[in-house]
Short mmCIF file of C-alpha atoms and ligand atoms in Angstrom, two decimals:
data_model
loop_
_atom_site.label_atom_id
_atom_site.label_comp_id
_atom_site.label_asym_id
_atom_site.label_seq_id
_atom_site.Cartn_x
_atom_site.Cartn_y
_atom_site.Cartn_z
CA MET A 1 -22.31 -31.04 9.14
CA ARG A 2 -23.40 -33.71 6.66
CA SER A 3 -21.79 -33.06 3.19
CA MET A 4 -24.49 -32.98 0.27
CA PRO A 5 -23.71 -33.94 -3.33
CA THR A 6 -25.20 -30.37 -4.26
CA ILE A 7 -24.10 -28.33 -7.17
CA TYR A 8 -23.89 -24.84 -5.72
CA LEU A 9 -24.87 -22.28 -8.35
CA ASP A 10 -25.85 -19.50 -5.86
CA TYR A 11 -22.62 -17.60 -5.42
CA ASN A 12 -24.20 -14.26 -5.82
CA ALA A 13 -26.42 -15.09 -2.54
CA THR A 14 -23.30 -15.88 -0.79
CA THR A 15 -19.85 -17.67 -1.07
CA PRO A 16 -18.18 -20.43 1.23
CA LEU A 17 -15.36 -19.00 3.66
CA LEU A 18 -11.98 -19.93 2.36
CA ALA A 19 -9.87 -22.01 4.48
CA GLU A 20 -7.03 -19.58 4.56
CA VAL A 21 -9.51 -17.02 5.61
CA ARG A 22 -10.86 -18.88 8.49
CA GLU A 23 -7.20 -19.72 9.62
CA ALA A 24 -6.50 -15.79 9.57
CA MET A 25 -9.66 -15.11 11.53
CA ARG A 26 -9.28 -17.75 14.33
CA PRO A 27 -6.61 -16.09 16.50
CA PHE A 28 -8.91 -13.03 16.90
CA GLU A 29 -11.95 -15.37 17.93
CA GLU A 30 -9.75 -17.07 20.53
CA GLU A 31 -6.40 -15.95 22.06
CA HIS A 32 -6.47 -12.49 20.55
CA PHE A 33 -10.07 -11.43 21.45
CA GLY A 34 -9.31 -7.96 22.71
CA ASN A 35 -11.43 -4.89 22.29
CA PRO A 36 -9.65 -2.64 19.82
CA SER A 37 -10.68 0.58 21.84
CA SER A 38 -8.91 -0.77 24.93
CA VAL A 39 -5.66 0.80 25.85
CA HIS A 40 -3.96 -2.44 27.19
CA ALA A 41 -1.87 -5.09 25.17
CA PHE A 42 -5.18 -7.19 24.26
CA GLY A 43 -6.60 -4.08 22.86
CA ARG A 44 -3.63 -2.77 21.05
CA GLU A 45 -3.14 -6.07 19.20
CA ALA A 46 -6.78 -6.10 18.17
CA ARG A 47 -6.31 -2.47 17.16
CA ALA A 48 -3.14 -3.43 14.98
CA ALA A 49 -5.05 -6.15 13.12
CA VAL A 50 -7.97 -3.70 12.34
CA ASP A 51 -5.40 -1.17 11.15
CA GLU A 52 -3.58 -3.73 9.12
CA SER A 53 -6.75 -4.77 7.43
CA ARG A 54 -7.77 -1.16 6.70
CA GLU A 55 -4.25 -0.75 4.82
CA THR A 56 -5.01 -3.84 2.79
CA LEU A 57 -8.17 -2.99 1.61
CA ALA A 58 -7.22 0.58 1.02
CA ARG A 59 -4.16 -0.60 -1.20
CA ILE A 60 -6.56 -3.08 -3.11
CA LEU A 61 -9.09 -0.17 -3.69
CA GLU A 62 -6.28 2.29 -4.70
CA ALA A 63 -7.30 4.56 -1.72
CA LYS A 64 -6.00 5.77 1.60
CA PRO A 65 -6.42 3.76 4.92
CA HIS A 66 -8.49 6.57 6.46
CA GLU A 67 -10.92 6.48 3.39
CA ILE A 68 -12.22 3.02 4.63
CA VAL A 69 -14.93 2.35 7.28
CA PHE A 70 -15.76 -0.96 8.43
CA THR A 71 -19.58 -1.89 8.57
CA SER A 72 -21.52 -4.98 9.53
CA SER A 73 -22.66 -5.72 5.96
CA GLY A 74 -23.04 -4.50 2.37
CA THR A 75 -26.63 -3.35 3.33
CA GLU A 76 -25.16 -1.20 6.19
CA SER A 77 -22.38 0.22 3.94
CA ASP A 78 -25.14 1.04 1.14
CA ASN A 79 -27.35 2.80 3.78
CA LEU A 80 -24.32 4.84 5.56
CA ALA A 81 -23.32 6.06 1.90
CA ILE A 82 -26.69 7.12 0.98
CA LEU A 83 -28.35 8.39 4.32
CA GLY A 84 -25.02 9.66 5.63
CA ALA A 85 -24.11 11.65 2.37
CA ALA A 86 -27.56 13.00 1.79
CA ARG A 87 -27.96 14.17 5.39
CA ALA A 88 -24.45 15.76 5.32
CA ARG A 89 -25.12 17.59 2.02
CA ALA A 90 -29.05 18.45 2.59
CA GLU A 91 -28.13 22.29 2.76
CA LYS A 92 -26.70 22.17 -0.75
CA GLY A 93 -29.62 20.62 -2.40
CA ARG A 94 -32.09 17.71 -1.94
CA HIS A 95 -32.30 15.98 -5.02
CA LEU A 96 -31.03 12.27 -5.38
CA VAL A 97 -30.67 10.10 -8.24
CA THR A 98 -30.43 6.20 -8.64
CA GLY A 99 -31.04 3.35 -10.98
CA ALA A 100 -34.25 1.24 -11.37
CA THR A 101 -32.37 -2.21 -10.85
CA GLU A 102 -30.42 -1.31 -7.76
CA HIS A 103 -30.59 -3.50 -4.57
CA HIS A 104 -33.00 -2.63 -2.14
CA ALA A 105 -30.44 -1.70 0.47
CA VAL A 106 -30.00 1.32 -1.89
CA LEU A 107 -33.56 1.83 -3.24
CA HIS A 108 -35.15 1.56 0.33
CA ALA A 109 -32.52 4.05 1.70
CA MET A 110 -33.46 6.38 -1.15
CA GLU A 111 -37.29 5.91 -0.77
CA TYR A 112 -37.00 6.64 2.95
CA LEU A 113 -35.32 10.03 2.31
CA GLY A 114 -37.99 10.63 -0.15
CA LYS A 115 -40.97 9.71 2.26
CA HIS A 116 -39.47 11.12 5.61
CA GLU A 117 -36.75 13.65 5.07
CA GLY A 118 -37.96 15.90 2.21
CA PHE A 119 -35.64 14.73 -0.51
CA GLU A 120 -36.81 14.15 -3.96
CA VAL A 121 -35.49 10.90 -5.77
CA SER A 122 -35.47 10.22 -9.61
CA VAL A 123 -35.13 6.83 -10.62
CA VAL A 124 -33.35 6.36 -13.95
CA GLY A 125 -34.43 3.23 -16.12
CA VAL A 126 -32.29 0.86 -18.03
CA ASP A 127 -32.21 -0.41 -21.45
CA GLU A 128 -33.42 -4.07 -22.18
CA THR A 129 -30.06 -5.48 -21.29
CA GLY A 130 -30.21 -3.87 -17.78
CA ARG A 131 -27.68 -1.08 -18.54
CA VAL A 132 -28.34 2.55 -17.77
CA ARG A 133 -27.70 4.85 -20.81
CA PRO A 134 -25.41 7.73 -19.35
CA ALA A 135 -26.89 10.21 -21.17
CA GLU A 136 -30.40 9.71 -19.74
CA LEU A 137 -28.65 9.65 -16.35
CA PHE A 138 -27.05 13.03 -16.83
CA ALA A 139 -30.41 14.43 -18.32
CA ALA A 140 -32.08 13.48 -14.86
CA LEU A 141 -29.61 15.82 -12.92
CA ARG A 142 -30.75 19.07 -11.81
CA PRO A 143 -29.13 21.89 -10.36
CA ASN A 144 -30.05 20.80 -6.78
CA THR A 145 -28.63 17.21 -7.37
CA ILE A 146 -26.15 16.31 -4.57
CA LEU A 147 -25.91 12.38 -4.81
CA VAL A 148 -26.10 9.73 -7.52
CA SER A 149 -25.95 6.13 -6.42
CA LEU A 150 -25.39 3.34 -9.28
CA MET A 151 -24.49 -0.10 -8.73
CA SER A 152 -21.37 -1.60 -10.73
CA ALA A 153 -22.67 -5.06 -11.25
CA ASN A 154 -26.25 -6.23 -10.98
CA ASN A 155 -26.61 -9.21 -8.51
CA GLU A 156 -29.57 -10.83 -10.54
CA THR A 157 -28.26 -10.39 -14.17
CA GLY A 158 -24.60 -9.70 -13.52
CA THR A 159 -25.05 -6.60 -16.06
CA LEU A 160 -22.13 -3.87 -15.44
CA HIS A 161 -23.27 -0.34 -15.53
CA PRO A 162 -20.45 1.98 -17.12
CA ILE A 163 -19.41 3.59 -13.78
CA GLY A 164 -16.03 4.63 -14.93
CA GLU A 165 -17.80 6.51 -17.86
CA ILE A 166 -20.27 8.27 -15.52
CA GLY A 167 -18.06 9.18 -12.63
CA PRO A 168 -15.82 12.06 -14.36
CA GLY A 169 -19.17 13.62 -15.57
CA LEU A 170 -20.50 13.96 -11.90
CA ARG A 171 -17.16 14.97 -10.51
CA LYS A 172 -17.22 17.86 -12.93
CA ARG A 173 -20.60 18.84 -12.04
CA GLY A 174 -19.70 18.49 -8.17
CA ILE A 175 -22.29 15.73 -7.61
CA LEU A 176 -20.98 12.83 -5.29
CA PHE A 177 -21.33 9.42 -6.68
CA HIS A 178 -21.73 6.11 -4.87
CA THR A 179 -21.33 2.73 -6.37
CA ASP A 180 -22.56 -0.62 -4.80
CA ALA A 181 -19.78 -2.75 -5.72
CA VAL A 182 -20.83 -5.61 -3.70
CA GLN A 183 -21.31 -8.04 -6.62
CA SER A 184 -18.21 -6.64 -8.52
CA PHE A 185 -15.46 -6.46 -5.78
CA GLY A 186 -13.23 -9.43 -6.05
CA LYS A 187 -14.28 -10.02 -9.77
CA GLN A 188 -13.55 -6.89 -11.60
CA ARG A 189 -10.55 -4.64 -10.70
CA ILE A 190 -11.75 -1.46 -8.91
CA SER A 191 -9.99 1.60 -8.42
CA ALA A 192 -11.91 4.35 -6.41
CA ALA A 193 -9.82 7.17 -7.77
CA ALA A 194 -10.02 5.87 -11.53
CA TRP A 195 -13.58 5.36 -11.38
CA GLY A 196 -14.21 8.84 -10.04
CA VAL A 197 -16.36 7.31 -7.20
CA ASP A 198 -16.86 9.31 -3.71
CA LEU A 199 -18.39 6.45 -1.99
CA LEU A 200 -18.08 2.64 -2.63
CA SER A 201 -19.59 -0.42 -0.87
CA ILE A 202 -18.34 -3.87 -0.43
CA SER A 203 -19.53 -7.11 1.40
CA ALA A 204 -16.93 -9.85 2.56
CA HIS A 205 -19.30 -12.97 2.27
CA LYS A 206 -19.66 -12.20 -1.47
CA PHE A 207 -15.92 -12.75 -2.13
CA TYR A 208 -15.18 -15.84 0.22
CA GLY A 209 -15.01 -13.76 3.46
CA PRO A 210 -17.30 -13.91 6.43
CA LYS A 211 -21.07 -12.89 6.75
CA GLY A 212 -21.61 -9.76 8.67
CA ALA A 213 -18.67 -7.73 7.19
CA GLY A 214 -18.63 -4.88 4.88
CA ALA A 215 -16.76 -1.59 4.25
CA LEU A 216 -17.47 1.74 2.90
CA PHE A 217 -14.82 3.72 0.95
CA ILE A 218 -15.54 7.63 1.79
CA ARG A 219 -13.37 9.90 -0.18
CA ALA A 220 -10.96 11.76 2.13
CA GLY A 221 -12.60 15.02 3.65
CA LEU A 222 -15.96 14.05 2.56
CA PRO A 223 -18.61 14.59 5.33
CA VAL A 224 -20.83 11.69 6.03
CA THR A 225 -23.49 11.94 8.90
CA PRO A 226 -23.14 8.69 10.90
CA THR A 227 -26.26 6.27 11.19
CA MET A 228 -25.00 4.46 13.96
CA LEU A 229 -24.45 6.51 17.25
CA GLY A 230 -22.93 5.90 20.54
CA GLY A 231 -19.09 5.99 20.27
CA PHE A 232 -16.05 7.45 18.51
CA HIS A 233 -15.19 4.21 16.44
CA GLU A 234 -14.07 4.31 12.74
CA ASN A 235 -13.02 7.87 12.99
CA GLN A 236 -16.35 9.05 14.41
CA ARG A 237 -18.17 7.73 11.27
CA ARG A 238 -19.56 4.39 12.65
CA ALA A 239 -20.00 3.70 16.35
CA GLY A 240 -19.89 0.31 17.68
CA THR A 241 -17.02 -2.19 18.75
CA GLU A 242 -15.25 -3.53 15.51
CA ASN A 243 -15.96 -7.09 14.58
CA VAL A 244 -12.14 -7.80 14.70
CA ALA A 245 -12.09 -11.52 13.38
CA ALA A 246 -14.65 -10.50 10.51
CA ILE A 247 -12.47 -7.49 9.53
CA VAL A 248 -9.42 -9.45 9.46
CA GLY A 249 -11.18 -12.23 7.39
CA MET A 250 -12.46 -9.77 4.91
CA ALA A 251 -8.93 -8.27 4.27
CA LYS A 252 -7.70 -11.76 3.80
CA ALA A 253 -10.24 -12.77 1.43
CA ALA A 254 -9.57 -9.62 -0.60
CA GLU A 255 -5.85 -10.51 -0.98
CA LEU A 256 -6.72 -13.83 -2.13
CA ALA A 257 -9.31 -12.64 -4.73
CA LEU A 258 -8.59 -13.93 -8.02
CA TRP A 259 -10.09 -11.03 -10.16
CA GLU A 260 -10.05 -11.46 -13.91
CA THR A 261 -8.63 -14.74 -14.13
CA GLU A 262 -11.59 -16.37 -12.35
CA ASP A 263 -14.07 -13.97 -14.08
CA ARG A 264 -12.86 -15.18 -17.43
CA ARG A 265 -13.11 -18.88 -16.37
CA LEU A 266 -16.61 -18.44 -15.11
CA PHE A 267 -17.43 -16.23 -18.39
CA GLN A 268 -16.59 -19.19 -20.56
CA LEU A 269 -18.47 -21.46 -18.21
CA THR A 270 -21.69 -19.39 -18.18
CA GLU A 271 -21.49 -19.27 -21.90
CA LYS A 272 -21.25 -23.18 -22.28
CA LEU A 273 -24.39 -23.28 -19.61
CA TRP A 274 -26.40 -20.98 -21.86
CA GLU A 275 -25.43 -22.74 -24.96
CA GLY A 276 -26.24 -26.29 -23.59
CA LEU A 277 -29.44 -25.15 -22.09
CA ASN A 278 -30.58 -23.29 -25.38
CA GLY A 279 -29.75 -26.16 -27.30
CA LYS A 280 -31.82 -28.61 -25.41
CA ILE A 281 -34.76 -26.52 -23.88
CA PRO A 282 -37.34 -24.58 -26.32
CA GLY A 283 -38.87 -21.49 -25.14
CA ILE A 284 -36.28 -20.08 -22.88
CA ARG A 285 -34.55 -16.50 -22.90
CA ARG A 286 -31.53 -15.02 -21.45
CA ASN A 287 -31.71 -12.00 -19.42
CA GLY A 288 -28.86 -9.29 -18.96
CA ASN A 289 -26.16 -7.84 -20.95
CA VAL A 290 -24.38 -10.78 -22.88
CA ARG A 291 -21.03 -8.98 -22.84
CA GLU A 292 -20.92 -6.27 -20.21
CA ARG A 293 -21.38 -8.44 -17.37
CA ILE A 294 -19.47 -10.07 -14.59
CA GLY A 295 -18.56 -13.52 -15.80
CA ASN A 296 -20.27 -15.65 -13.10
CA THR A 297 -23.95 -14.68 -13.83
CA LEU A 298 -26.57 -16.37 -15.98
CA ASN A 299 -30.14 -15.33 -15.71
CA VAL A 300 -32.68 -17.49 -17.67
CA SER A 301 -36.50 -17.37 -18.13
CA PHE A 302 -38.16 -20.79 -18.72
CA GLU A 303 -41.42 -20.06 -20.40
CA GLY A 304 -44.60 -21.76 -19.01
CA CYS A 305 -42.61 -22.55 -15.65
CA ASP A 306 -43.51 -21.58 -12.22
CA GLY A 307 -40.15 -20.30 -10.97
CA GLU A 308 -40.46 -21.41 -7.34
CA SER A 309 -41.40 -25.00 -8.60
CA LEU A 310 -38.41 -24.98 -10.84
CA LEU A 311 -36.12 -23.98 -7.98
CA ILE A 312 -37.55 -26.82 -5.88
CA HIS A 313 -37.20 -29.37 -8.43
CA LEU A 314 -33.44 -28.24 -9.24
CA ASP A 315 -32.80 -28.73 -5.67
CA LEU A 316 -34.38 -32.11 -5.43
CA GLU A 317 -31.85 -33.00 -8.36
CA GLY A 318 -28.98 -31.50 -6.20
CA ILE A 319 -28.83 -28.22 -8.15
CA ALA A 320 -28.77 -25.07 -5.74
CA ALA A 321 -29.68 -21.93 -7.87
CA SER A 322 -31.92 -18.87 -7.02
CA SER A 323 -34.77 -16.83 -8.43
CA GLY A 324 -32.85 -13.63 -8.22
CA SER A 325 -32.22 -11.75 -5.31
CA ALA A 326 -32.17 -13.83 -1.84
CA CYS A 327 -34.19 -11.23 -0.16
CA MET A 328 -37.21 -12.10 -2.16
CA VAL A 329 -37.72 -15.54 -1.03
CA GLY A 330 -41.08 -16.32 -0.03
CA SER A 331 -42.28 -13.20 -2.00
CA ILE A 332 -44.39 -13.78 -5.15
CA GLN A 333 -43.39 -10.24 -6.47
CA PRO A 334 -41.70 -10.46 -9.83
CA SER A 335 -38.11 -9.16 -9.61
CA HIS A 336 -38.00 -5.50 -9.86
CA VAL A 337 -34.64 -5.80 -11.92
CA LEU A 338 -36.31 -7.78 -14.78
CA ALA A 339 -39.44 -5.63 -14.61
CA ALA A 340 -37.31 -2.51 -15.21
CA MET A 341 -35.59 -4.40 -18.24
CA GLY A 342 -39.13 -4.90 -19.73
CA VAL A 343 -39.47 -8.66 -19.00
CA PRO A 344 -43.13 -9.30 -18.94
CA ALA A 345 -44.13 -10.32 -15.10
CA GLU A 346 -45.21 -13.98 -16.25
CA LEU A 347 -41.82 -14.59 -17.55
CA ALA A 348 -40.07 -12.87 -14.56
CA ARG A 349 -41.72 -15.36 -12.35
CA ALA A 350 -40.32 -18.23 -14.40
CA THR A 351 -36.74 -17.10 -13.96
CA VAL A 352 -33.65 -18.70 -12.56
CA ARG A 353 -30.32 -17.01 -11.76
CA PHE A 354 -27.28 -19.46 -11.89
CA SER A 355 -24.30 -17.80 -10.20
CA LEU A 356 -20.87 -19.70 -10.40
CA GLY A 357 -18.00 -19.54 -8.39
CA ARG A 358 -14.69 -21.03 -7.46
CA ALA A 359 -15.87 -24.83 -6.83
CA THR A 360 -17.92 -24.70 -10.13
CA SER A 361 -16.33 -27.19 -12.64
CA GLU A 362 -16.81 -28.03 -16.32
CA SER A 363 -18.22 -31.39 -15.13
CA GLN A 364 -20.82 -29.54 -12.86
CA ILE A 365 -22.08 -27.58 -15.79
CA ALA A 366 -22.25 -30.61 -17.91
CA ALA A 367 -24.36 -32.34 -15.27
CA VAL A 368 -26.72 -29.40 -15.11
CA ILE A 369 -27.15 -29.25 -18.91
CA ASP A 370 -27.73 -32.98 -18.77
CA LYS A 371 -30.48 -32.78 -15.94
CA ALA A 372 -32.16 -29.68 -16.86
CA PRO A 373 -34.20 -30.55 -20.01
CA ALA A 374 -36.11 -33.16 -17.97
CA ILE A 375 -36.66 -31.06 -15.00
CA VAL A 376 -37.93 -28.34 -16.93
CA ALA A 377 -40.29 -30.48 -18.75
CA ARG A 378 -41.67 -32.00 -15.62
CA VAL A 379 -42.29 -28.52 -14.05
CA ARG A 380 -43.94 -27.35 -17.36
CA GLU A 381 -46.22 -30.26 -17.31
CA HIS A 382 -46.99 -29.54 -13.61
CA SER A 383 -47.46 -25.92 -14.10
CA GLN A 384 -50.16 -26.54 -16.84
CA LYS A 385 -52.18 -28.68 -14.63
CA VAL A 386 -52.51 -26.06 -11.79
N1 PLP B 401 -25.84 -4.82 -2.85
C1 PLP B 401 -25.82 -5.92 -3.57
C2 PLP B 401 -25.77 -5.67 -5.06
C3 PLP B 401 -26.06 -7.30 -3.14
O1 PLP B 401 -26.21 -8.27 -4.04
C4 PLP B 401 -26.17 -7.42 -1.71
C5 PLP B 401 -26.42 -8.97 -1.29
O2 PLP B 401 -27.23 -9.60 -1.83
C6 PLP B 401 -26.28 -6.34 -0.90
C7 PLP B 401 -25.90 -4.93 -1.49
C8 PLP B 401 -26.36 -6.52 0.65
O3 PLP B 401 -25.17 -6.95 1.18
P1 PLP B 401 -25.13 -7.81 2.47
O4 PLP B 401 -25.79 -9.21 2.19
O5 PLP B 401 -23.77 -7.96 2.91
O6 PLP B 401 -26.13 -7.09 3.49
#
């Protein structure tokens, strides 16, 4: 592929595969291609690799290997957690609680249960920084609440919810707790036990692993009704032949994650980016929690700009950013995350998410600060004409 002189600032959409990860995966795409369910030597080899990867992820999450179920993505992991746990508990109650800024993989699964399976769903709002207020969440609980799902870090703003504060309170009430940790895994240390969560979702391509690989932590003994049927894989919790190479790659990527060290570096860089932009461009506003956030994400609204044109002009200047969630490309709907935070629709449409990662350097950030004022001025001028 042709190499492009592009500054990639869209790591929340996806990350590149690390060379070490590709190297770890290669044998399982070539000579060790067996099906882990086969009894012969080829199968046993593949099974051993899947088991070893499960142990690695369990160790990192401070969980037990049998508590990890491999899935095809973060979306499938969120779906299995919500549909599976709610269906398995439906006899005990039919009330579910989630947050207004969740990813659609959570919100749509909740909506589906509400529309088609007789569940009631309460959606708890957030403050102007995108953080849920624990008191408000606890006030939404009812005697028949069986499950709460709340993400750890938001994909559009980077804002962190106080998961560790909420978990023990739900545990005390016997309510299941799922967290979508897709954006925080690899950045923020996560302990399933310390957070008091029963279900936790991750996705490999957000932490320099392959696309199409995810996992769900399911606390030992917790019944979860499968959403994929047709086999006894993953301890009867997720049918389908395991993607061995991707699973091996996900475990390798988790082992190589840089956690807080890199998170702190990127925190400084996003601060620098914000200060640089704010010092040079009038009429801009930062969205999200300034302190309680993953370090790599900066969400900025540019008054008087059309967001889509801004992204295109940034791209033409070699800067790859995003308007928010990748799933919204082609849609003119303003982000539901920003709407929940009270950002007016007009401003939400004029928003860019910069998400930084391993290859982001001081000089790249300086280049963005240098180029952005002229790009924004051009887009503003053009937006006024149309
Ligand atoms: N949850 C969050 C918070 C995400 O950011 C994403 C992806 O953008 C997902 C879930 C879905 O993950 P995947 O792309 O692996 O399906």
